[in-house]
């Protein structure tokens, strides 16, 4: 039977990038002792107060239809939060609620790009970005994010790739997979380009609350001159250790949100009221788990950096935020995918090949910092033992 153009555009962009992760799951199911460090699953369960809030809302009968914008209480809470954070006057009518950041990204990209457009995206990038861009019909144009710049996307590299077809710049700050954070100066320079070329800025800020000590978060939404062209997407998945609730949102200019509303109503007619009530509580109360997660992930990244620097030729990029650390494995003579498969088979540790996140990371792997302390220590020991074995084989 004939298939549609969108299925062809998205061919190969699904589970193919998660081959090592899936193979590790198979080995675990077979009883093999694998330390899984592939995906960004928080290392704590969703807070009990949020679960209780959702259950209470269910008991109150909050299982009816919502509306395309999302529940009024949640949108008001988000408007207040972003107004306080940015110093700008954000109204509830600037908010649309979606089931998670991923759905929000999909809808927003549909609103800023279409066939004949190009969207600039930093390389490396989160694994689904190419899919949400291609789904709109637009072409994704990778912009290399360089290790020598601390894995922060550079305005000059963006400028070199802007064409008459460019419609939007998709940013991630804090960044997945590298954990870098754009500075206010970075954002100002990128914003100047967006103004000069009349481009949208879409900012994925899902790791905003997992900032490590000594680092500072900035958002393009905080800059008044960008108010008519910035759309922020986020969720409670990371900040509140609640990925399974699938509760996210976008915040943007009023006219953009109004124009996007029919698409939201077509996709899902508002988020579930009982989840919206729980999310409203999460937003108004703040996260009880984010500070602890940030502290643990920062400490694990530092230990990984120190141990591998002392005992191997592997080099760790220390993140400023998020759930991951990147390891440069080029000293092994293997690319990231070959190394990840070899480590899984011979070292019993599962990590993600860097190429799953973009061509610039071909010699890197991504390590999730979200396993417990005992598993993390075991993983470090195994990675070091495996590296030493490789050194002997290559000597």
mmCIF file with all atom_site columns, N, CA and C in Angstrom, residues 301-351:
data_model
loop_
_atom_site.group_PDB
_atom_site.id
_atom_site.type_symbol
_atom_site.label_atom_id
_atom_site.label_alt_id
_atom_site.label_comp_id
_atom_site.label_asym_id
_atom_site.label_entity_id
_atom_site.label_seq_id
_atom_site.pdbx_PDB_ins_code
_atom_site.Cartn_x
_atom_site.Cartn_y
_atom_site.Cartn_z
_atom_site.occupancy
_atom_site.B_iso_or_equiv
_atom_site.pdbx_formal_charge
_atom_site.auth_seq_id
_atom_site.auth_comp_id
_atom_site.auth_asym_id
_atom_site.auth_atom_id
_atom_site.pdbx_PDB_model_num
ATOM 1   N N  . UNK A 1 301 ? 29.496 13.134 37.875 1.00 0.00 ? 301 UNK A N  1
ATOM 2   C CA . UNK A 1 301 ? 30.266 13.602 36.715 1.00 0.00 ? 301 UNK A CA 1
ATOM 3   C C  . UNK A 1 301 ? 31.698 13.924 37.117 1.00 0.00 ? 301 UNK A C  1
ATOM 4   N N  . UNK A 1 302 ? 31.864 14.534 38.271 1.00 0.00 ? 302 UNK A N  1
ATOM 5   C CA . UNK A 1 302 ? 33.209 14.873 38.734 1.00 0.00 ? 302 UNK A CA 1
ATOM 6   C C  . UNK A 1 302 ? 34.020 13.616 39.025 1.00 0.00 ? 302 UNK A C  1
ATOM 7   N N  . UNK A 1 303 ? 33.394 12.623 39.661 1.00 0.00 ? 303 UNK A N  1
ATOM 8   C CA . UNK A 1 303 ? 34.111 11.375 39.954 1.00 0.00 ? 303 UNK A CA 1
ATOM 9   C C  . UNK A 1 303 ? 34.500 10.654 38.671 1.00 0.00 ? 303 UNK A C  1
ATOM 10  N N  . UNK A 1 304 ? 33.586 10.636 37.711 1.00 0.00 ? 304 UNK A N  1
ATOM 11  C CA . UNK A 1 304 ? 33.897 10.004 36.427 1.00 0.00 ? 304 UNK A CA 1
ATOM 12  C C  . UNK A 1 304 ? 35.076 10.701 35.762 1.00 0.00 ? 304 UNK A C  1
ATOM 13  N N  . UNK A 1 305 ? 35.049 12.027 35.767 1.00 0.00 ? 305 UNK A N  1
ATOM 14  C CA . UNK A 1 305 ? 36.140 12.816 35.182 1.00 0.00 ? 305 UNK A CA 1
ATOM 15  C C  . UNK A 1 305 ? 37.472 12.483 35.854 1.00 0.00 ? 305 UNK A C  1
ATOM 16  N N  . UNK A 1 306 ? 37.474 12.489 37.188 1.00 0.00 ? 306 UNK A N  1
ATOM 17  C CA . UNK A 1 306 ? 38.718 12.280 37.916 1.00 0.00 ? 306 UNK A CA 1
ATOM 18  C C  . UNK A 1 306 ? 39.261 10.865 37.717 1.00 0.00 ? 306 UNK A C  1
ATOM 19  N N  . UNK A 1 307 ? 38.389 9.876  37.826 1.00 0.00 ? 307 UNK A N  1
ATOM 20  C CA . UNK A 1 307 ? 38.871 8.492  37.732 1.00 0.00 ? 307 UNK A CA 1
ATOM 21  C C  . UNK A 1 307 ? 39.383 8.169  36.326 1.00 0.00 ? 307 UNK A C  1
ATOM 22  N N  . UNK A 1 308 ? 38.657 8.598  35.305 1.00 0.00 ? 308 UNK A N  1
ATOM 23  C CA . UNK A 1 308 ? 39.096 8.281  33.945 1.00 0.00 ? 308 UNK A CA 1
ATOM 24  C C  . UNK A 1 308 ? 40.342 9.064  33.570 1.00 0.00 ? 308 UNK A C  1
ATOM 25  N N  . UNK A 1 309 ? 40.463 10.296 34.066 1.00 0.00 ? 309 UNK A N  1
ATOM 26  C CA . UNK A 1 309 ? 41.669 11.082 33.782 1.00 0.00 ? 309 UNK A CA 1
ATOM 27  C C  . UNK A 1 309 ? 42.898 10.460 34.447 1.00 0.00 ? 309 UNK A C  1
ATOM 28  N N  . UNK A 1 310 ? 42.716 9.916  35.651 1.00 0.00 ? 310 UNK A N  1
ATOM 29  C CA . UNK A 1 310 ? 43.837 9.349  36.390 1.00 0.00 ? 310 UNK A CA 1
ATOM 30  C C  . UNK A 1 310 ? 44.257 7.969  35.868 1.00 0.00 ? 310 UNK A C  1
ATOM 31  N N  . UNK A 1 311 ? 43.273 7.195  35.395 1.00 0.00 ? 311 UNK A N  1
ATOM 32  C CA . UNK A 1 311 ? 43.541 5.778  35.144 1.00 0.00 ? 311 UNK A CA 1
ATOM 33  C C  . UNK A 1 311 ? 43.416 5.341  33.687 1.00 0.00 ? 311 UNK A C  1
ATOM 34  N N  . UNK A 1 312 ? 42.973 6.227  32.797 1.00 0.00 ? 312 UNK A N  1
ATOM 35  C CA . UNK A 1 312 ? 42.787 5.843  31.397 1.00 0.00 ? 312 UNK A CA 1
ATOM 36  C C  . UNK A 1 312 ? 43.180 6.999  30.485 1.00 0.00 ? 312 UNK A C  1
ATOM 37  N N  . UNK A 1 313 ? 43.087 6.732  29.184 1.00 0.00 ? 313 UNK A N  1
ATOM 38  C CA . UNK A 1 313 ? 43.291 7.779  28.187 1.00 0.00 ? 313 UNK A CA 1
ATOM 39  C C  . UNK A 1 313 ? 41.968 8.406  27.744 1.00 0.00 ? 313 UNK A C  1
ATOM 40  N N  . UNK A 1 314 ? 40.887 7.963  28.321 1.00 0.00 ? 314 UNK A N  1
ATOM 41  C CA . UNK A 1 314 ? 39.577 8.521  27.990 1.00 0.00 ? 314 UNK A CA 1
ATOM 42  C C  . UNK A 1 314 ? 39.424 9.909  28.611 1.00 0.00 ? 314 UNK A C  1
ATOM 43  N N  . UNK A 1 315 ? 38.766 10.799 27.881 1.00 0.00 ? 315 UNK A N  1
ATOM 44  C CA . UNK A 1 315 ? 38.601 12.172 28.356 1.00 0.00 ? 315 UNK A CA 1
ATOM 45  C C  . UNK A 1 315 ? 37.122 12.479 28.558 1.00 0.00 ? 315 UNK A C  1
ATOM 46  N N  . UNK A 1 316 ? 36.786 13.002 29.721 1.00 0.00 ? 316 UNK A N  1
ATOM 47  C CA . UNK A 1 316 ? 35.402 13.321 30.078 1.00 0.00 ? 316 UNK A CA 1
ATOM 48  C C  . UNK A 1 316 ? 35.183 14.822 29.989 1.00 0.00 ? 316 UNK A C  1
ATOM 49  N N  . UNK A 1 317 ? 34.110 15.211 29.291 1.00 0.00 ? 317 UNK A N  1
ATOM 50  C CA . UNK A 1 317 ? 33.687 16.606 29.310 1.00 0.00 ? 317 UNK A CA 1
ATOM 51  C C  . UNK A 1 317 ? 32.781 16.802 30.519 1.00 0.00 ? 317 UNK A C  1
ATOM 52  N N  . UNK A 1 318 ? 33.173 17.693 31.428 1.00 0.00 ? 318 UNK A N  1
ATOM 53  C CA . UNK A 1 318 ? 32.381 17.923 32.630 1.00 0.00 ? 318 UNK A CA 1
ATOM 54  C C  . UNK A 1 318 ? 31.176 18.811 32.318 1.00 0.00 ? 318 UNK A C  1
ATOM 55  N N  . UNK A 1 319 ? 29.962 18.309 32.551 1.00 0.00 ? 319 UNK A N  1
ATOM 56  C CA . UNK A 1 319 ? 28.762 19.094 32.248 1.00 0.00 ? 319 UNK A CA 1
ATOM 57  C C  . UNK A 1 319 ? 28.516 20.176 33.302 1.00 0.00 ? 319 UNK A C  1
ATOM 58  N N  . UNK A 1 320 ? 27.714 21.163 32.924 1.00 0.00 ? 320 UNK A N  1
ATOM 59  C CA . UNK A 1 320 ? 27.288 22.207 33.849 1.00 0.00 ? 320 UNK A CA 1
ATOM 60  C C  . UNK A 1 320 ? 25.877 21.956 34.388 1.00 0.00 ? 320 UNK A C  1
ATOM 61  N N  . UNK A 1 321 ? 25.194 20.995 33.794 1.00 0.00 ? 321 UNK A N  1
ATOM 62  C CA . UNK A 1 321 ? 23.796 20.752 34.162 1.00 0.00 ? 321 UNK A CA 1
ATOM 63  C C  . UNK A 1 321 ? 23.354 19.428 33.557 1.00 0.00 ? 321 UNK A C  1
ATOM 64  N N  . UNK A 1 322 ? 22.152 19.002 33.918 1.00 0.00 ? 322 UNK A N  1
ATOM 65  C CA . UNK A 1 322 ? 21.543 17.860 33.266 1.00 0.00 ? 322 UNK A CA 1
ATOM 66  C C  . UNK A 1 322 ? 21.870 16.533 33.902 1.00 0.00 ? 322 UNK A C  1
ATOM 67  N N  . UNK A 1 323 ? 21.753 15.454 33.104 1.00 0.00 ? 323 UNK A N  1
ATOM 68  C CA . UNK A 1 323 ? 21.837 14.087 33.594 1.00 0.00 ? 323 UNK A CA 1
ATOM 69  C C  . UNK A 1 323 ? 22.945 13.270 32.940 1.00 0.00 ? 323 UNK A C  1
ATOM 70  N N  . UNK A 1 324 ? 23.795 13.899 32.129 1.00 0.00 ? 324 UNK A N  1
ATOM 71  C CA . UNK A 1 324 ? 24.725 13.130 31.311 1.00 0.00 ? 324 UNK A CA 1
ATOM 72  C C  . UNK A 1 324 ? 26.133 13.706 31.351 1.00 0.00 ? 324 UNK A C  1
ATOM 73  N N  . UNK A 1 325 ? 27.097 12.836 31.025 1.00 0.00 ? 325 UNK A N  1
ATOM 74  C CA . UNK A 1 325 ? 28.471 13.260 30.769 1.00 0.00 ? 325 UNK A CA 1
ATOM 75  C C  . UNK A 1 325 ? 28.910 12.638 29.450 1.00 0.00 ? 325 UNK A C  1
ATOM 76  N N  . UNK A 1 326 ? 29.764 13.333 28.727 1.00 0.00 ? 326 UNK A N  1
ATOM 77  C CA . UNK A 1 326 ? 30.289 12.849 27.460 1.00 0.00 ? 326 UNK A CA 1
ATOM 78  C C  . UNK A 1 326 ? 31.735 12.388 27.637 1.00 0.00 ? 326 UNK A C  1
ATOM 79  N N  . UNK A 1 327 ? 32.050 11.240 27.030 1.00 0.00 ? 327 UNK A N  1
ATOM 80  C CA . UNK A 1 327 ? 33.414 10.704 27.085 1.00 0.00 ? 327 UNK A CA 1
ATOM 81  C C  . UNK A 1 327 ? 33.976 10.638 25.669 1.00 0.00 ? 327 UNK A C  1
ATOM 82  N N  . UNK A 1 328 ? 35.129 11.240 25.478 1.00 0.00 ? 328 UNK A N  1
ATOM 83  C CA . UNK A 1 328 ? 35.859 11.165 24.214 1.00 0.00 ? 328 UNK A CA 1
ATOM 84  C C  . UNK A 1 328 ? 36.634 9.853  24.202 1.00 0.00 ? 328 UNK A C  1
ATOM 85  N N  . UNK A 1 329 ? 36.265 8.961  23.276 1.00 0.00 ? 329 UNK A N  1
ATOM 86  C CA . UNK A 1 329 ? 36.883 7.625  23.235 1.00 0.00 ? 329 UNK A CA 1
ATOM 87  C C  . UNK A 1 329 ? 37.859 7.480  22.065 1.00 0.00 ? 329 UNK A C  1
ATOM 88  N N  . UNK A 1 330 ? 38.228 8.589  21.448 1.00 0.00 ? 330 UNK A N  1
ATOM 89  C CA . UNK A 1 330 ? 39.070 8.512  20.253 1.00 0.00 ? 330 UNK A CA 1
ATOM 90  C C  . UNK A 1 330 ? 40.422 7.861  20.535 1.00 0.00 ? 330 UNK A C  1
ATOM 91  N N  . UNK A 1 331 ? 40.886 7.932  21.790 1.00 0.00 ? 331 UNK A N  1
ATOM 92  C CA . UNK A 1 331 ? 42.178 7.326  22.124 1.00 0.00 ? 331 UNK A CA 1
ATOM 93  C C  . UNK A 1 331 ? 42.164 5.809  21.972 1.00 0.00 ? 331 UNK A C  1
ATOM 94  N N  . UNK A 1 332 ? 40.979 5.206  21.951 1.00 0.00 ? 332 UNK A N  1
ATOM 95  C CA . UNK A 1 332 ? 40.885 3.753  21.795 1.00 0.00 ? 332 UNK A CA 1
ATOM 96  C C  . UNK A 1 332 ? 41.060 3.315  20.347 1.00 0.00 ? 332 UNK A C  1
ATOM 97  N N  . UNK A 1 333 ? 40.988 4.271  19.424 1.00 0.00 ? 333 UNK A N  1
ATOM 98  C CA . UNK A 1 333 ? 41.042 3.936  18.008 1.00 0.00 ? 333 UNK A CA 1
ATOM 99  C C  . UNK A 1 333 ? 39.699 3.539  17.437 1.00 0.00 ? 333 UNK A C  1
ATOM 100 N N  . UNK A 1 334 ? 38.665 3.552  18.262 1.00 0.00 ? 334 UNK A N  1
ATOM 101 C CA . UNK A 1 334 ? 37.317 3.210  17.806 1.00 0.00 ? 334 UNK A CA 1
ATOM 102 C C  . UNK A 1 334 ? 36.444 4.449  17.796 1.00 0.00 ? 334 UNK A C  1
ATOM 103 N N  . UNK A 1 335 ? 35.410 4.424  16.934 1.00 0.00 ? 335 UNK A N  1
ATOM 104 C CA . UNK A 1 335 ? 34.418 5.484  17.032 1.00 0.00 ? 335 UNK A CA 1
ATOM 105 C C  . UNK A 1 335 ? 33.455 5.152  18.171 1.00 0.00 ? 335 UNK A C  1
ATOM 106 N N  . UNK A 1 336 ? 32.535 6.070  18.452 1.00 0.00 ? 336 UNK A N  1
ATOM 107 C CA . UNK A 1 336 ? 31.668 5.911  19.596 1.00 0.00 ? 336 UNK A CA 1
ATOM 108 C C  . UNK A 1 336 ? 30.759 4.698  19.524 1.00 0.00 ? 336 UNK A C  1
ATOM 109 N N  . UNK A 1 337 ? 30.244 4.402  18.342 1.00 0.00 ? 337 UNK A N  1
ATOM 110 C CA . UNK A 1 337 ? 29.336 3.264  18.222 1.00 0.00 ? 337 UNK A CA 1
ATOM 111 C C  . UNK A 1 337 ? 30.075 1.947  18.434 1.00 0.00 ? 337 UNK A C  1
ATOM 112 N N  . UNK A 1 338 ? 31.235 1.809  17.794 1.00 0.00 ? 338 UNK A N  1
ATOM 113 C CA . UNK A 1 338 ? 32.012 0.578  17.968 1.00 0.00 ? 338 UNK A CA 1
ATOM 114 C C  . UNK A 1 338 ? 32.440 0.413  19.423 1.00 0.00 ? 338 UNK A C  1
ATOM 115 N N  . UNK A 1 339 ? 32.841 1.528  20.030 1.00 0.00 ? 339 UNK A N  1
ATOM 116 C CA . UNK A 1 339 ? 33.256 1.476  21.437 1.00 0.00 ? 339 UNK A CA 1
ATOM 117 C C  . UNK A 1 339 ? 32.078 1.071  22.330 1.00 0.00 ? 339 UNK A C  1
ATOM 118 N N  . UNK A 1 340 ? 30.906 1.666  22.118 1.00 0.00 ? 340 UNK A N  1
ATOM 119 C CA . UNK A 1 340 ? 29.751 1.355  22.954 1.00 0.00 ? 340 UNK A CA 1
ATOM 120 C C  . UNK A 1 340 ? 29.373 -0.117 22.849 1.00 0.00 ? 340 UNK A C  1
ATOM 121 N N  . UNK A 1 341 ? 29.403 -0.651 21.647 1.00 0.00 ? 341 UNK A N  1
ATOM 122 C CA . UNK A 1 341 ? 29.082 -2.068 21.466 1.00 0.00 ? 341 UNK A CA 1
ATOM 123 C C  . UNK A 1 341 ? 30.149 -2.962 22.108 1.00 0.00 ? 341 UNK A C  1
ATOM 124 N N  . UNK A 1 342 ? 31.419 -2.569 21.985 1.00 0.00 ? 342 UNK A N  1
ATOM 125 C CA . UNK A 1 342 ? 32.506 -3.348 22.575 1.00 0.00 ? 342 UNK A CA 1
ATOM 126 C C  . UNK A 1 342 ? 32.432 -3.298 24.102 1.00 0.00 ? 342 UNK A C  1
ATOM 127 N N  . UNK A 1 343 ? 32.138 -2.112 24.637 1.00 0.00 ? 343 UNK A N  1
ATOM 128 C CA . UNK A 1 343 ? 32.005 -1.963 26.089 1.00 0.00 ? 343 UNK A CA 1
ATOM 129 C C  . UNK A 1 343 ? 30.846 -2.794 26.617 1.00 0.00 ? 343 UNK A C  1
ATOM 130 N N  . UNK A 1 344 ? 29.748 -2.812 25.874 1.00 0.00 ? 344 UNK A N  1
ATOM 131 C CA . UNK A 1 344 ? 28.593 -3.608 26.291 1.00 0.00 ? 344 UNK A CA 1
ATOM 132 C C  . UNK A 1 344 ? 28.940 -5.091 26.311 1.00 0.00 ? 344 UNK A C  1
ATOM 133 N N  . UNK A 1 345 ? 29.614 -5.555 25.259 1.00 0.00 ? 345 UNK A N  1
ATOM 134 C CA . UNK A 1 345 ? 29.927 -6.982 25.136 1.00 0.00 ? 345 UNK A CA 1
ATOM 135 C C  . UNK A 1 345 ? 31.030 -7.426 26.086 1.00 0.00 ? 345 UNK A C  1
ATOM 136 N N  . UNK A 1 346 ? 32.052 -6.587 26.248 1.00 0.00 ? 346 UNK A N  1
ATOM 137 C CA . UNK A 1 346 ? 33.229 -7.011 27.011 1.00 0.00 ? 346 UNK A CA 1
ATOM 138 C C  . UNK A 1 346 ? 33.348 -6.335 28.378 1.00 0.00 ? 346 UNK A C  1
ATOM 139 N N  . UNK A 1 347 ? 32.605 -5.244 28.573 1.00 0.00 ? 347 UNK A N  1
ATOM 140 C CA . UNK A 1 347 ? 32.699 -4.532 29.852 1.00 0.00 ? 347 UNK A CA 1
ATOM 141 C C  . UNK A 1 347 ? 31.415 -4.508 30.646 1.00 0.00 ? 347 UNK A C  1
ATOM 142 N N  . UNK A 1 348 ? 30.333 -4.961 30.045 1.00 0.00 ? 348 UNK A N  1
ATOM 143 C CA . UNK A 1 348 ? 29.018 -5.049 30.687 1.00 0.00 ? 348 UNK A CA 1
ATOM 144 C C  . UNK A 1 348 ? 28.530 -3.700 31.217 1.00 0.00 ? 348 UNK A C  1
ATOM 145 N N  . UNK A 1 349 ? 28.790 -2.647 30.436 1.00 0.00 ? 349 UNK A N  1
ATOM 146 C CA . UNK A 1 349 ? 28.242 -1.315 30.707 1.00 0.00 ? 349 UNK A CA 1
ATOM 147 C C  . UNK A 1 349 ? 27.599 -0.820 29.413 1.00 0.00 ? 349 UNK A C  1
ATOM 148 N N  . UNK A 1 350 ? 26.376 -0.301 29.521 1.00 0.00 ? 350 UNK A N  1
ATOM 149 C CA . UNK A 1 350 ? 25.663 0.207  28.355 1.00 0.00 ? 350 UNK A CA 1
ATOM 150 C C  . UNK A 1 350 ? 25.681 1.731  28.354 1.00 0.00 ? 350 UNK A C  1
ATOM 151 N N  . UNK A 1 351 ? 26.230 2.319  27.284 1.00 0.00 ? 351 UNK A N  1
ATOM 152 C CA . UNK A 1 351 ? 26.247 3.769  27.096 1.00 0.00 ? 351 UNK A CA 1
ATOM 153 C C  . UNK A 1 351 ? 25.737 4.074  25.690 1.00 0.00 ? 351 UNK A C  1
#
